Coordinates of C-alpha atoms in Angstrom, one line a residue:
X830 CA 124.0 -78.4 82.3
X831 CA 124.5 -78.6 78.6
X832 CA 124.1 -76.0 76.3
X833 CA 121.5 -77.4 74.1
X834 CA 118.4 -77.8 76.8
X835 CA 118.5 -74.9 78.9
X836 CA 117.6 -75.3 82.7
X837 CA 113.9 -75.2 83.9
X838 CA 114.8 -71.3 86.0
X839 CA 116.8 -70.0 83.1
X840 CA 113.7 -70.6 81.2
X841 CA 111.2 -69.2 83.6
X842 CA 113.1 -66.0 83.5
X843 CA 113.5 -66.1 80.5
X844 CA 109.8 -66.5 79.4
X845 CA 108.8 -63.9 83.0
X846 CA 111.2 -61.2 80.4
X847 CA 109.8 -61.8 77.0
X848 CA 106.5 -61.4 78.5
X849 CA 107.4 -58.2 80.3
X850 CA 109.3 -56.8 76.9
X851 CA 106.3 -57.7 75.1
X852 CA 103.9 -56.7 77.5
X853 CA 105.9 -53.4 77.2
X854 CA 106.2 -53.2 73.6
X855 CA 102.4 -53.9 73.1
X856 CA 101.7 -51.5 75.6
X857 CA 104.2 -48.6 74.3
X858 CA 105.8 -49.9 71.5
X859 CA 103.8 -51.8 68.9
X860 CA 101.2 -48.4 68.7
X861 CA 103.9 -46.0 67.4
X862 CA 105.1 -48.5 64.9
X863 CA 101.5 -49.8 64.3
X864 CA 101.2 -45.6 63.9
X865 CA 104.6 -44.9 61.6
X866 CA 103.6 -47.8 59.4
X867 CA 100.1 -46.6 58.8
X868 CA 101.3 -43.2 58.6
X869 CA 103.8 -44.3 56.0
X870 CA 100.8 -46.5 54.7
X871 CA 99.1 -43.7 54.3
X872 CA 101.8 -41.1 52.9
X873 CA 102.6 -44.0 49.9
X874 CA 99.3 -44.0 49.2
X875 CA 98.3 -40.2 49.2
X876 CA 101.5 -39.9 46.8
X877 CA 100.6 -42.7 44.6
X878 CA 97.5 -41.3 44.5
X879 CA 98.8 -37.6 43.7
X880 CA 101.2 -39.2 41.3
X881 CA 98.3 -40.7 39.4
X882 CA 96.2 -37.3 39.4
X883 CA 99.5 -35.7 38.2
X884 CA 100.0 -37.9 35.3
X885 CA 96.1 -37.5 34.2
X886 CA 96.5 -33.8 34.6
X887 CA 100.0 -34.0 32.3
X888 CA 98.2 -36.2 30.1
X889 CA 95.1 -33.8 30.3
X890 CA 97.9 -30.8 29.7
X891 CA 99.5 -32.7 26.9
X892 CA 96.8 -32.9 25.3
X893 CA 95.6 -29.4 25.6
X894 CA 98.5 -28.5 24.6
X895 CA 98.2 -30.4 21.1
X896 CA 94.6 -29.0 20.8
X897 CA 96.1 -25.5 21.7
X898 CA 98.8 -25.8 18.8
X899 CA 96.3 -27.5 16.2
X900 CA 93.7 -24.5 16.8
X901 CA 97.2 -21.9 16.6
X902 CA 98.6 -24.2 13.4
X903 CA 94.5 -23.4 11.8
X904 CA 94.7 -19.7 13.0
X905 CA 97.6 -19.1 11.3
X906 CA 96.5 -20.8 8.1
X907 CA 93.5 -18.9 8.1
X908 CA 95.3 -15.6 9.0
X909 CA 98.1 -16.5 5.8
X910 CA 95.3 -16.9 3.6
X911 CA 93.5 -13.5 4.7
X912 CA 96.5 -12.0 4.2
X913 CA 97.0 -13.2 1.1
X914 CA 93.4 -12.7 -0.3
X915 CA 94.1 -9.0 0.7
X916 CA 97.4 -8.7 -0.9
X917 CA 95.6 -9.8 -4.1
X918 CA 92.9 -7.6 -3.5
X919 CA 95.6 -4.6 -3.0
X920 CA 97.1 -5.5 -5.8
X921 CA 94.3 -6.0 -7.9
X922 CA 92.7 -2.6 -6.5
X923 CA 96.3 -0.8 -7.2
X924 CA 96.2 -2.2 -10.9
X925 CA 92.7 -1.0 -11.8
X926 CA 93.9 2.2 -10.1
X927 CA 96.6 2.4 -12.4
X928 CA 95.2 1.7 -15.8
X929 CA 92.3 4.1 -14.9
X930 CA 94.9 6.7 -13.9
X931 CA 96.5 5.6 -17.6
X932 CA 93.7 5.9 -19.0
X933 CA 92.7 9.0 -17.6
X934 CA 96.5 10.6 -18.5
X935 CA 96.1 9.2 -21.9
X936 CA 92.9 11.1 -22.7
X937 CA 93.9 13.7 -21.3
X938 CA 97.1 14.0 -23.7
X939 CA 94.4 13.1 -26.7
X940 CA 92.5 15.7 -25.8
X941 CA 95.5 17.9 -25.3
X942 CA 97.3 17.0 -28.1
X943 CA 93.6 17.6 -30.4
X944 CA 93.4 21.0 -28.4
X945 CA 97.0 21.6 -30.2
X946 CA 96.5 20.5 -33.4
X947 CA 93.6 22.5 -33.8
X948 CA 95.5 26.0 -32.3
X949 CA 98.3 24.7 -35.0
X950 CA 95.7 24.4 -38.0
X951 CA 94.1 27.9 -37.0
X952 CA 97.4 29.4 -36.8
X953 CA 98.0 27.8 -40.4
X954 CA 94.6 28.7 -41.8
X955 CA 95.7 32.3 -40.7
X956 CA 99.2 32.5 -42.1
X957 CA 97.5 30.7 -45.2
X958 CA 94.6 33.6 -45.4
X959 CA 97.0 36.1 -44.8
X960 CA 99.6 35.3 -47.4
X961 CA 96.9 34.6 -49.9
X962 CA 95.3 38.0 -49.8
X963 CA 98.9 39.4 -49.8
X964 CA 100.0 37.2 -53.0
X965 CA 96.6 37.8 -54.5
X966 CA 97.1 42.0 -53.2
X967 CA 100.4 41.7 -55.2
X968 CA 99.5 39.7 -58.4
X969 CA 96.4 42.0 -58.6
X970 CA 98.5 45.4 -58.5
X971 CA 100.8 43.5 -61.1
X972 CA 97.8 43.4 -63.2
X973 CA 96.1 46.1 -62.8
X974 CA 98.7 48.6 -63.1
X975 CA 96.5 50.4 -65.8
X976 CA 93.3 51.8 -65.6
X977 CA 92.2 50.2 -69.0
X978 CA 92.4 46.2 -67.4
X979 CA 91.6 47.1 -64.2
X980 CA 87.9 48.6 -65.7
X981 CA 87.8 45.6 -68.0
X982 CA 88.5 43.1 -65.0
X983 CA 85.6 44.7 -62.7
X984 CA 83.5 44.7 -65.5
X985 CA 83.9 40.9 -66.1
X986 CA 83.9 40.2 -62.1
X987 CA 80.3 42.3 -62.2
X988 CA 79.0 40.2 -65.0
X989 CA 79.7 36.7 -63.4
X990 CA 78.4 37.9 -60.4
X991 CA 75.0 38.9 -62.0
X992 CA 74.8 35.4 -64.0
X993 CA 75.5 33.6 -60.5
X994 CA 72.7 35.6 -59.0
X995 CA 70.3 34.9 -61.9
X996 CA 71.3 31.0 -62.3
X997 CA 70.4 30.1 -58.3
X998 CA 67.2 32.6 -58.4

């Protein structure tokens, strides 16, 4: 016997066993690894396929996302400028406020301080009336101290009093 060509019996049985394993293996074995590798098969695929929705729905949420902060990045300029058009208005509305409430004070004091001066030039025409008849009381007792003048003066007063009365008739 040599070791390179094997004997005619050592090769029966040897062919009678590799049928009977295979026999066995199709029978039993080559369905559940048949199975595991479909199942496997099947597992890659329904990942790769999850995978793939997964990166549509990031890419979907990605850009969401960017529409989401562009419309919050344009609500936030709009709300800015609102709230800057009513701070102006504010403003504008508390300045016009003011300068009719300056206005208003300042007429007030005009008319206040016109109310005053006129009290002060009654007060004055009154001092003025008083101390005249009082100077003119005086100066006329100076002159008058006789009966003589003071007949003489009434006499004179009557007579321009008459020509006035006869001039404007």
């Amino acid at each position: 016997m040599s070791l390179i060509t094997p004997d005619f019996g050592l090769l029966f049985w040897m062919t009678v066993v590799f049928l009977v394993v295979f026999l066995i293996l199709w029978k039993w074995g080559f369905p559940v690894i048949t199975k595991m590798v479909n199942e496997r098969k099947a597992f890659i695929d329904d990942s790769l396929r999850k995978a793939h929705e997964a990166n549509e729905r990031l890419a979907n949420i990605k850009a969401e996302g960017e529409q989401i902060l562009q419309e919050a990045r344009e609500q936030q300029t709009a709300i800015l400028k609102e709230a800057a058009q009513t701070r102006d208005a504010l403003i504008e509305q508390a300045q016009q406020k003011a300068k009719s409430e300056g206005a208003r004070l300042i007429s007030e004091a005009k008319a206040e301080i016109e109310n005053e001066k006129q009290n002060a030039l009654r007060d004055i025409k009154a001092q003025v009336a008083t101390l005249s008849v009082a100077i003119s009381e005086k100066v006329l007792r100076e002159r008058l101290n006789n009966d003589a003048l003071q007949m003489q003066h009434i006499q004179r007063l009557l007579d321009e009093t008459t020509q006035q009365a006869t001039t404007t008739h």
